[in-house]
Coordinates of C-alpha atoms in Angstrom, one line a residue:
X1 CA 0.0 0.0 0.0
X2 CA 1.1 3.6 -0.6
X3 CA 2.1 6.4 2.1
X4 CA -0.3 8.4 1.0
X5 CA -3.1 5.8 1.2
X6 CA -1.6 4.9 4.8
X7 CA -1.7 7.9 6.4
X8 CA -5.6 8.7 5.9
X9 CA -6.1 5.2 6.6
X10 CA -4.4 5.7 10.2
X11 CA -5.3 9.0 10.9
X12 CA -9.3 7.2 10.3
X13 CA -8.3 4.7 12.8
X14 CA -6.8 7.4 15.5
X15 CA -10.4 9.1 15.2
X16 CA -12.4 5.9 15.8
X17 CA -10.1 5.7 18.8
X18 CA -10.5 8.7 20.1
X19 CA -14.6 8.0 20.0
X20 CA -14.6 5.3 21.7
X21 CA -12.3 6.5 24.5
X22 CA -14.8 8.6 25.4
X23 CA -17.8 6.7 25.0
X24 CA -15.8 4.8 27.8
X25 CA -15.2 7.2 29.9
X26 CA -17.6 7.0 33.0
X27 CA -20.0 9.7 33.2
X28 CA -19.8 11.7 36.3
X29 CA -22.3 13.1 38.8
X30 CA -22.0 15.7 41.0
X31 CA -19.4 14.6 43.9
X32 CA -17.3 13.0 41.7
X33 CA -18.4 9.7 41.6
X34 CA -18.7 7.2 38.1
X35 CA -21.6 5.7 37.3
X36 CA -21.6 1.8 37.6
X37 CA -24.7 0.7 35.3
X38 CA -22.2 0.6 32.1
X39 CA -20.5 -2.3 33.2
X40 CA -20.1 -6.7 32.0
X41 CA -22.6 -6.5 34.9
X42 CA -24.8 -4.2 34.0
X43 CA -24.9 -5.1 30.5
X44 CA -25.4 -8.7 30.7
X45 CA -29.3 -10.7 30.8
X46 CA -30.5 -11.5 33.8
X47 CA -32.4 -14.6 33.9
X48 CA -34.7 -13.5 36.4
X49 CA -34.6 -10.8 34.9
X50 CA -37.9 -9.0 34.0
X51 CA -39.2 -10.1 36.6
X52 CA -41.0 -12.8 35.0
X53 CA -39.7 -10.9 31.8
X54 CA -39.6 -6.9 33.6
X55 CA -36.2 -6.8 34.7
X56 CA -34.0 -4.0 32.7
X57 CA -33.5 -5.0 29.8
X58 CA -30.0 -4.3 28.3
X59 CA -31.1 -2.0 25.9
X60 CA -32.0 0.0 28.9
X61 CA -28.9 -0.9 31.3
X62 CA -27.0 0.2 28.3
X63 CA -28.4 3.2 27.6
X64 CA -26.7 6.6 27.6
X65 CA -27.3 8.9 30.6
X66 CA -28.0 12.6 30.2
X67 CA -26.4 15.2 31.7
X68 CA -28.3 16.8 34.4
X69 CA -27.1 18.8 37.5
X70 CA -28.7 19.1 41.1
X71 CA -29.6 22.5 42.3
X72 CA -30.7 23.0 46.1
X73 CA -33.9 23.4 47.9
X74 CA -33.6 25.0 50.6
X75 CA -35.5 23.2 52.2
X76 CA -35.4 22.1 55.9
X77 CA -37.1 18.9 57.5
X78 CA -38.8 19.0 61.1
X79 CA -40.0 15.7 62.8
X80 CA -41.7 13.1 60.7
X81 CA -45.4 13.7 61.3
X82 CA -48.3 11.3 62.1
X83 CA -50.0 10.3 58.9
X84 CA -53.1 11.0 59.7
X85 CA -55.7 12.4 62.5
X86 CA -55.5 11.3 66.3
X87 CA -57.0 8.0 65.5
X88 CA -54.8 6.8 63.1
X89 CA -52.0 8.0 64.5
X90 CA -50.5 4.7 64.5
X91 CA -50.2 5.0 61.1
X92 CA -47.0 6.4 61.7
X93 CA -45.4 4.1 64.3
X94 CA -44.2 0.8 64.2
X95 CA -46.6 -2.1 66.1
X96 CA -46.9 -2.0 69.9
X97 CA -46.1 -5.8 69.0
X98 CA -42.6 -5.1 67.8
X99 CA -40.0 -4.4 70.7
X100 CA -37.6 -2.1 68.7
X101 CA -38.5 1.2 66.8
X102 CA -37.4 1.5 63.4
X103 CA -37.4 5.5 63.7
X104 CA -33.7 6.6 61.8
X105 CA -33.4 2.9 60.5
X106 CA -34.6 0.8 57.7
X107 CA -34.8 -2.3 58.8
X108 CA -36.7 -3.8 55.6
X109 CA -38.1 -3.0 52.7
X110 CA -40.6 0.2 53.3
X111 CA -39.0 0.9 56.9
X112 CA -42.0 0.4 58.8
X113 CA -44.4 -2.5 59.1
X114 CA -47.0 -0.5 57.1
X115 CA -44.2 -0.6 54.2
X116 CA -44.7 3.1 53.8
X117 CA -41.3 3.9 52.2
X118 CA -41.2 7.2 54.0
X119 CA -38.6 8.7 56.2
X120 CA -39.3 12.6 57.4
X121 CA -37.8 12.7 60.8
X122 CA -36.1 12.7 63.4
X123 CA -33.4 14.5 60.4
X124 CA -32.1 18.3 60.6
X125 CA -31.3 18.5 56.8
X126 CA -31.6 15.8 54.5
X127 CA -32.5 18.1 51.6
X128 CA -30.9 18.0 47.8
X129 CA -27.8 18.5 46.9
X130 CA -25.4 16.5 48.1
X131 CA -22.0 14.8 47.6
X132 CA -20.8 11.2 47.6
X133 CA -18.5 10.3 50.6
X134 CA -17.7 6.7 49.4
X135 CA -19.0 3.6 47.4
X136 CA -19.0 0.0 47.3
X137 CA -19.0 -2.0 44.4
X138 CA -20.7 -5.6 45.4
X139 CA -20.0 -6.7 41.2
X140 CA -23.4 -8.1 40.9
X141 CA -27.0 -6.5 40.7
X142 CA -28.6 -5.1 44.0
X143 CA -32.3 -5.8 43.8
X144 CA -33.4 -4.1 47.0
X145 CA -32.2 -2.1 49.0
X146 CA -30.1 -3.0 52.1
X147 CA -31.7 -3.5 55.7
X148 CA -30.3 -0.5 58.3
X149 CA -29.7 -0.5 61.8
X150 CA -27.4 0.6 64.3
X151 CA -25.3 2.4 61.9
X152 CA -24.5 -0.7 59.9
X153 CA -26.0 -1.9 56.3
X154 CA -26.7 -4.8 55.7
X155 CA -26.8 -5.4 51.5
X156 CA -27.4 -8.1 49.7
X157 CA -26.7 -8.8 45.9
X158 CA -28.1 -11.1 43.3
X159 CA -25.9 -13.6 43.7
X160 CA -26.8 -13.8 48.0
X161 CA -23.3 -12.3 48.7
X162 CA -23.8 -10.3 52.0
X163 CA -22.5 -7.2 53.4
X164 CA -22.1 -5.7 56.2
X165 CA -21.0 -1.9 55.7
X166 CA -20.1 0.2 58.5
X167 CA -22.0 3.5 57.0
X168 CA -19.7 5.9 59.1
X169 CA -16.8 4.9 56.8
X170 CA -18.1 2.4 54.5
X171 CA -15.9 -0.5 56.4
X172 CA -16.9 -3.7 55.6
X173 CA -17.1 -5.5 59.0
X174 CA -18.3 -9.0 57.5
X175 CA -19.1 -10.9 54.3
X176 CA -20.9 -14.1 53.0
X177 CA -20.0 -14.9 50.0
X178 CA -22.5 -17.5 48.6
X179 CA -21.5 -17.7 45.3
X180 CA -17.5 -16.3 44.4
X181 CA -18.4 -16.7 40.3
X182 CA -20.3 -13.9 39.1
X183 CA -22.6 -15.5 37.1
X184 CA -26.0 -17.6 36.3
X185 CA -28.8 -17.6 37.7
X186 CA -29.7 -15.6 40.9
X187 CA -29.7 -16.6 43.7
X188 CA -31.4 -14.1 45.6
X189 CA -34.5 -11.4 44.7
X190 CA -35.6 -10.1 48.2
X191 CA -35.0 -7.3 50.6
X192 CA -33.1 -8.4 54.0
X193 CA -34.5 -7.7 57.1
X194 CA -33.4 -7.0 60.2
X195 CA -34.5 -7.7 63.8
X196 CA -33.0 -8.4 67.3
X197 CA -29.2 -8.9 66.4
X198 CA -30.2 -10.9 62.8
X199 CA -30.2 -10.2 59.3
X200 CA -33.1 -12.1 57.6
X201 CA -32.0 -13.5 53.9
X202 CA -34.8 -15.1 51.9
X203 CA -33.7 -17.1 49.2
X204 CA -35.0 -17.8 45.3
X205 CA -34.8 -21.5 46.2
X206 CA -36.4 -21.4 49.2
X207 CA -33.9 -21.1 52.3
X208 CA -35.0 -18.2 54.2
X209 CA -31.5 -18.1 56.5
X210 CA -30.9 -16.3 59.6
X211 CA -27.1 -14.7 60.1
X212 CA -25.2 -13.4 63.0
X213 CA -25.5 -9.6 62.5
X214 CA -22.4 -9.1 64.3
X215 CA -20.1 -12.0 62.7
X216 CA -22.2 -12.9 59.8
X217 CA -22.5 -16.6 60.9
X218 CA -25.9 -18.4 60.1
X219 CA -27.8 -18.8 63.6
X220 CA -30.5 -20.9 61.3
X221 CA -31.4 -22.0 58.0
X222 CA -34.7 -23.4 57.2
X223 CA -36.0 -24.7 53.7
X224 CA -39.7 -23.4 52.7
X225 CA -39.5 -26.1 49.5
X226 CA -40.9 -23.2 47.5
X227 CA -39.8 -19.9 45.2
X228 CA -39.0 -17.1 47.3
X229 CA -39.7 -13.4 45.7
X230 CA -41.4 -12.1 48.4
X231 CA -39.3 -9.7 51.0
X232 CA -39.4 -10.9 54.6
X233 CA -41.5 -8.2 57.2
X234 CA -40.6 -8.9 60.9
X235 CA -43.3 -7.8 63.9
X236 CA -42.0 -8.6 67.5
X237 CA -40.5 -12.0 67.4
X238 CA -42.6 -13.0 64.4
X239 CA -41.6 -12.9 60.5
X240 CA -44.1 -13.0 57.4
X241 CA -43.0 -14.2 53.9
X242 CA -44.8 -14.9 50.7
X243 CA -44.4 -17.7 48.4
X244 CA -44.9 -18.7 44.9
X245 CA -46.5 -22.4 46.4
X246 CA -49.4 -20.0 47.4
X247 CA -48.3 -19.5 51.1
X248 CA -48.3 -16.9 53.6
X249 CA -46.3 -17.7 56.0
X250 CA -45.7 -16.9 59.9
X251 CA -42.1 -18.0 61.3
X252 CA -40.9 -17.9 64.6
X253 CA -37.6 -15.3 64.6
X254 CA -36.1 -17.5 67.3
X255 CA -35.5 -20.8 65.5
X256 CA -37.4 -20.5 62.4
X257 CA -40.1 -22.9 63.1
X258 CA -43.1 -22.5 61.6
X259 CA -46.4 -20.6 63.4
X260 CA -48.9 -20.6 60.7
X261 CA -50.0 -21.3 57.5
X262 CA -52.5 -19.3 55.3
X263 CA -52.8 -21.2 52.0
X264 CA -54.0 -18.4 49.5
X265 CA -55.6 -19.0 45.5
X266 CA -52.5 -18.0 44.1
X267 CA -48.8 -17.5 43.9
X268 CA -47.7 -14.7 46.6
X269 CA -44.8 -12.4 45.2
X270 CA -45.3 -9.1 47.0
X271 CA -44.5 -8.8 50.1
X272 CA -46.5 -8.6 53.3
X273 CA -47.4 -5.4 55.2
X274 CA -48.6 -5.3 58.8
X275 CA -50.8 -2.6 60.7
X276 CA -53.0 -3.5 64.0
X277 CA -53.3 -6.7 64.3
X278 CA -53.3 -7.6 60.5
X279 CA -51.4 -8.8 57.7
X280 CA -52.0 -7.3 54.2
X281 CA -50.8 -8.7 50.9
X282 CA -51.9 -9.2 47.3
X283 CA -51.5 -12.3 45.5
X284 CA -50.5 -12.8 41.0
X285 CA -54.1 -13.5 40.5
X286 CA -55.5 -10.0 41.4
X287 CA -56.6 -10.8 45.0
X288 CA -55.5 -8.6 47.6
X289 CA -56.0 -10.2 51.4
X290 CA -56.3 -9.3 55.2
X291 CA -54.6 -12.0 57.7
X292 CA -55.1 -12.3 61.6
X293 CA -51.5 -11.5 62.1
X294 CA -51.9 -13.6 65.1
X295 CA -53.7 -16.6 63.9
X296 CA -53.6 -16.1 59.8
X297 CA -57.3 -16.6 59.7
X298 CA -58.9 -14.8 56.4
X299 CA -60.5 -11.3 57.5
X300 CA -61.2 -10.4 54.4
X301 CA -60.1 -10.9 50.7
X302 CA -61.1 -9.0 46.7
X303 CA -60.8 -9.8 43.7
X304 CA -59.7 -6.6 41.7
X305 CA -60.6 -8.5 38.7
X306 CA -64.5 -8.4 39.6
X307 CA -64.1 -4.7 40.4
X308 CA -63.8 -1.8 38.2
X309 CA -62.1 -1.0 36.4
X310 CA -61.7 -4.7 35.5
X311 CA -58.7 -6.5 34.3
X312 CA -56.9 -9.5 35.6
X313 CA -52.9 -8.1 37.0
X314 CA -51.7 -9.9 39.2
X315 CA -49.8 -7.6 42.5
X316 CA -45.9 -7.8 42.6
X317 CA -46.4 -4.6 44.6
X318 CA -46.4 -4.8 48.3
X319 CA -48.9 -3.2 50.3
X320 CA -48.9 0.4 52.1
X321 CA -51.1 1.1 54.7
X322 CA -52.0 4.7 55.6
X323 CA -54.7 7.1 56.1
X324 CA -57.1 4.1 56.4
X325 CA -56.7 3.0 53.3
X326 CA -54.3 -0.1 51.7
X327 CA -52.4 0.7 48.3
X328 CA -50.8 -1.4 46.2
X329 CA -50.8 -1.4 42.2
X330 CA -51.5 -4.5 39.8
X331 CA -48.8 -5.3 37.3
X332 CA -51.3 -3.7 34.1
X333 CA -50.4 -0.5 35.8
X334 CA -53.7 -0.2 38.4
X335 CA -53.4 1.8 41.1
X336 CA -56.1 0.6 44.0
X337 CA -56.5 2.3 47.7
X338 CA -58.8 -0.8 49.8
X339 CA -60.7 0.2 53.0
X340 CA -58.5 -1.4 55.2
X341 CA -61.2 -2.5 57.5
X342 CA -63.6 -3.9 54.8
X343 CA -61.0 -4.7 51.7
X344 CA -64.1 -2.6 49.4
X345 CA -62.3 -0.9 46.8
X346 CA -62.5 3.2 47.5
X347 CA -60.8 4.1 44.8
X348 CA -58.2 3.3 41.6
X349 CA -56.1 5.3 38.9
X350 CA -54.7 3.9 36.0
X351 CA -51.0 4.8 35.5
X352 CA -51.0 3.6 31.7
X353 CA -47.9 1.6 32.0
X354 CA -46.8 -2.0 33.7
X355 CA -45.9 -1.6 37.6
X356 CA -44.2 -3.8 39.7
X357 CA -42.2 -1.5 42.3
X358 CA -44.9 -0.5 46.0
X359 CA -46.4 3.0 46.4
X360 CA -44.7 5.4 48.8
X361 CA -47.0 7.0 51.1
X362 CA -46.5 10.1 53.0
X363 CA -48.3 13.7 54.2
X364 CA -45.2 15.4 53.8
X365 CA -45.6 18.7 56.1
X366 CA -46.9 21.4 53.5
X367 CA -48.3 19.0 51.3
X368 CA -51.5 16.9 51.2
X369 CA -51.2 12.8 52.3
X370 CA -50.0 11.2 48.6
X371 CA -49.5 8.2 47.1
X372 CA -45.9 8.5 44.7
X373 CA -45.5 5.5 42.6
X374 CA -43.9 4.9 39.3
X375 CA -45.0 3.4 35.7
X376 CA -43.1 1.7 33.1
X377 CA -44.2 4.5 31.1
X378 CA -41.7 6.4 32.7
X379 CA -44.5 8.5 34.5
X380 CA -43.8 9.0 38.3
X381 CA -46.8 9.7 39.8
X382 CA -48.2 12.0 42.8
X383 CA -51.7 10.5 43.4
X384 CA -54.1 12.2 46.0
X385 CA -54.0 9.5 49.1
X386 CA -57.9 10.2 49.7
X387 CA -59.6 9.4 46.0
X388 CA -56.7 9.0 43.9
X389 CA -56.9 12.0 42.1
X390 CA -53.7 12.7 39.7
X391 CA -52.0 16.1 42.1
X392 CA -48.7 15.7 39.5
X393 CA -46.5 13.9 37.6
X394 CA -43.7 14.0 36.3
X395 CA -41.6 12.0 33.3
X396 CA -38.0 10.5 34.5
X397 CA -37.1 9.7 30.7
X398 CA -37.1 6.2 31.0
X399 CA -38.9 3.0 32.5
X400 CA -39.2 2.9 36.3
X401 CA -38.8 -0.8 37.2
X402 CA -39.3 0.2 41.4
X403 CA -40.1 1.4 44.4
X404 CA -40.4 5.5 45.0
X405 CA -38.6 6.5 48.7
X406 CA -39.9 9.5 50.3
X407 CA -37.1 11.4 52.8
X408 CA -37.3 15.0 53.7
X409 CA -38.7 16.9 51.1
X410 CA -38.1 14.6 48.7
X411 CA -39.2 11.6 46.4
X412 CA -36.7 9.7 44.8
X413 CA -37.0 7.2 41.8
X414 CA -34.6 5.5 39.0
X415 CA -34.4 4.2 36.0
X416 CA -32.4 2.3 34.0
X417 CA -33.3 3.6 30.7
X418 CA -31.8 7.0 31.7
X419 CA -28.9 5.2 34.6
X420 CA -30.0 7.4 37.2
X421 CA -31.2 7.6 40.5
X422 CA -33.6 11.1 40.7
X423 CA -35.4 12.9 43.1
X424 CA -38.5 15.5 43.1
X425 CA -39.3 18.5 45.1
X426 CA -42.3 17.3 46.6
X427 CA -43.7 21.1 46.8
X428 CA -42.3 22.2 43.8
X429 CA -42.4 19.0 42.1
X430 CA -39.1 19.9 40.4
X431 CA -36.2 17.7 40.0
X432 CA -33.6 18.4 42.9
X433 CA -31.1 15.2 42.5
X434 CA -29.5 13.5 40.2
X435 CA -27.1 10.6 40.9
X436 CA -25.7 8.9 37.3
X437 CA -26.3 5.0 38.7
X438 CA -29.6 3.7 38.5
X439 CA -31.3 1.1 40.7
X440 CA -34.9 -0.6 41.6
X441 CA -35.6 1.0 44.6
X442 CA -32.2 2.9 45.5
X443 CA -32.6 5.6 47.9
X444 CA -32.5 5.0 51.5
X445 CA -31.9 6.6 54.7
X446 CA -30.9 6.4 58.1
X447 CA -31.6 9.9 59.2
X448 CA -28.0 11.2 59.1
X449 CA -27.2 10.3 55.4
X450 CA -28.5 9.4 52.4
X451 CA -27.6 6.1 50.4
X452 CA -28.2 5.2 47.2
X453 CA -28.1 1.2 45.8
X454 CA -27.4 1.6 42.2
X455 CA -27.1 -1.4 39.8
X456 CA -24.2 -3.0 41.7
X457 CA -22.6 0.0 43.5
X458 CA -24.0 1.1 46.9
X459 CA -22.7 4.7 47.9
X460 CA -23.0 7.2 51.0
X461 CA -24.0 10.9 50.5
X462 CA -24.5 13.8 52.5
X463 CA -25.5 17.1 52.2
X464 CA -23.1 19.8 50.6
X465 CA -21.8 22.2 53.3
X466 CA -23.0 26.3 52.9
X467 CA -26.1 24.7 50.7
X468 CA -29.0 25.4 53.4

């Protein structure tokens, strides 16, 4: 070949380079820190994944991320407030069952027993922006959220590796490391939970496993012989799991052994919520049910299907219980609010999209009680709490596959269309945050900080001195 064809030919090649150099470069938010949703990890199928088919996809996980910046509020946060009027003021409080109060912890998925997702006190400031003190990348998707308490996280990946992260310096005091190969099939697709010096793991396979908080050891392991995607909720001494065999189930915290059975008339993938005396949860056939917490006798059960506005979802989103009412959305994208003393349907709202992440619930102080929950459609949505009127919503740019959080002033959701973690003004209903790794339900808090689970990369913020 001649120079002179050479030299075009290289100085071609030097571009193409140069292009893809910086489409490798990570994308940075504010603080400094690289997103973690481009990676093998990120990019590869999961086989759970969809969810039954509604996991991201990898068109989505591969997506590129635009370029927003956080701007502050403002903003500051009193004492989290009751939920409702003197009579419901429970609402807001953990179970006179339970023995420890969750306040400035999130011991499971939703933080309290009535899976409310909402943290607005006891916090001086926990308002947008903020900066990233540290991260820790656990190399394999993080489905939930980690379980809280006593300064300590406790996060679990797909693969059941655990971790326990000191959150005042991100030191890892512990891991178990189920599976040291990165790859095939998960192993687990539930939120820990944690209660009275355990962390509760349930697994995909069955083995719902009780660990040493302190040393990580297993205290007990007990097989439930069915398929686990429900997240464990502890009351007192007493845990309640779903499973796919059609099962709620009690179990004893102590040793595992089993306190009662309530065989339902389908498989049971959401998780259970709790409030007075009562265990609420929705099952893949449209049926959402009320349990004698104590007992697990049938209180009261509907069929959404028979209801308007018809349909036949099936509820992968777990109950919240406030204001009277229970929430939870069907997987078509329903919306429903039960009376939570006679299960009649008071209202529903259809989102347009699939859902499978919970509805947040909280009467932020200024605003009226609201239900925030997100659609495939990429809608996040501010529904009125008392008859389901749209108040707002607002597009994130991509699919939200989970859960909304509300903390402070803010609501916070993801997606992995977009690979970022956002949050909303819930007065001005104006994006605040912006954090360039995505996740299913990734924001968090323990009152001090906030965290963030992103794909496979679990980081600590707090807020940006001279902001306020």
């Amino acid at each position: 070949m001649r120079r002179s064809s050479v030299l075009p030919l290289l100085a071609g090649l030097l571009i193409v380079g140069i292009v893809i150099v910086l489409i490798a470069v990570p994308v940075f938010g504010r603080g400094g820190h690289s997103d973690d949703s481009g990676s093998s990890a990120a990019k590869s199928t999961d086989p759970v994944a969809k969810r039954e088919a509604h996991s991201p996809t990898i068109a989505e996980a591969n997506a590129e991320p635009a370029h927003r910046t956080t701007a502050p509020t403002g903003k500051t946060v009193g004492h989290e407030p009751e939920l409702s009027k003197r009579v419901e003021g429970a609402e807001s409080k953990p179970s006179e069952l339970g023995d420890e109060t969750p306040t400035a912890s999130w011991p499971f998925f939703g933080r309290l027993p009535q899976r409310t997702h909402y943290l607005g006190g006891p916090i001086a400031d926990l308002d947008p922006p903020f900066k990233v003190l540290w991260h820790i990348n656990t190399h394999a998707l993080i489905e939930f959220p980690p379980a809280i308490s006593g300064g300590v996280a406790y996060l679990v990946n797909k693969y059941g590796n655990v971790y326990a992260v000191r959150l005042e310096d991100k030191k890892i005091l512990w891991t178990r490391i189920v599976r040291k190969r990165l790859h095939g099939a998960p192993i687990d697709v539930t939120g820990p939970a944690y209660y009275g010096g355990r962390v509760f793991i349930a697994e995909i396979g069955g083995a719902l496993i009780a660990l040493n908080a302190k040393t990580g050891k297993v205290d007990w392991r007990r097989n439930l012989h069915a398929h686990l995607e429900s997240s464990p909720l502890i009351v007192g001494k007493t845990l309640y799991i779903g499973t796919d065999s059609k099962q709620v189930l009690a179990i004893d915290t102590a040793d595992g052994h089993k306190i009662w059975e309530y065989k339902a008339t389908a498989a049971i993938k959401a998780s259970p919520s709790f409030h007075q005396g009562r265990i609420y949860v929705g099952n893949y056939q449209s049926g959402m049910l009320a349990l004698s917490a104590k007992t697990g006798k049938l209180v009261w059960q509907t069929n959404t299907s028979t209801q308007a506005p018809g349909g036949k979802g099936g509820f992968y989103s777990s109950p919240a219980i406030a204001f009277g009412h229970v929430y939870a959305a069907r997987n078509d994208g329903v919306v429903f609010a039960f009376d939570r003393g006679s299960g009649k349907v008071a209202w529903s709202f259809p989102t347009g999209g699939a859902v499978y992440g919970s509805p947040a619930v909280a009467k932020v102080p200024g605003t009226p009680a609201t239900v925030y929950i997100g659609s495939e459609n990429g809608r996040l949505f501010a529904l009125s709490a008392h008859d389901g009127h749209e108040r707002w919503h607002q597009d994130v740019g991509g699919p939200i596959p989970g859960t909304a959080s509300v903390i402070g002033n803010t609501v916070f959701s993801s997606s992995f269309k977009t690979r970022e973690s956002v949050g909303y003004d819930v007065h001005t209903h104006k994006r605040d945050f912006t954090l360039h790794s995505a996740g299913y339900s990734p924001v968090v808090s323990d009152g001090h900080r906030l965290y963030v689970a992103g794909y496979y990369t679990f980081y600590g913020l707090e807020e940006l001195p001279g902001t306020k």
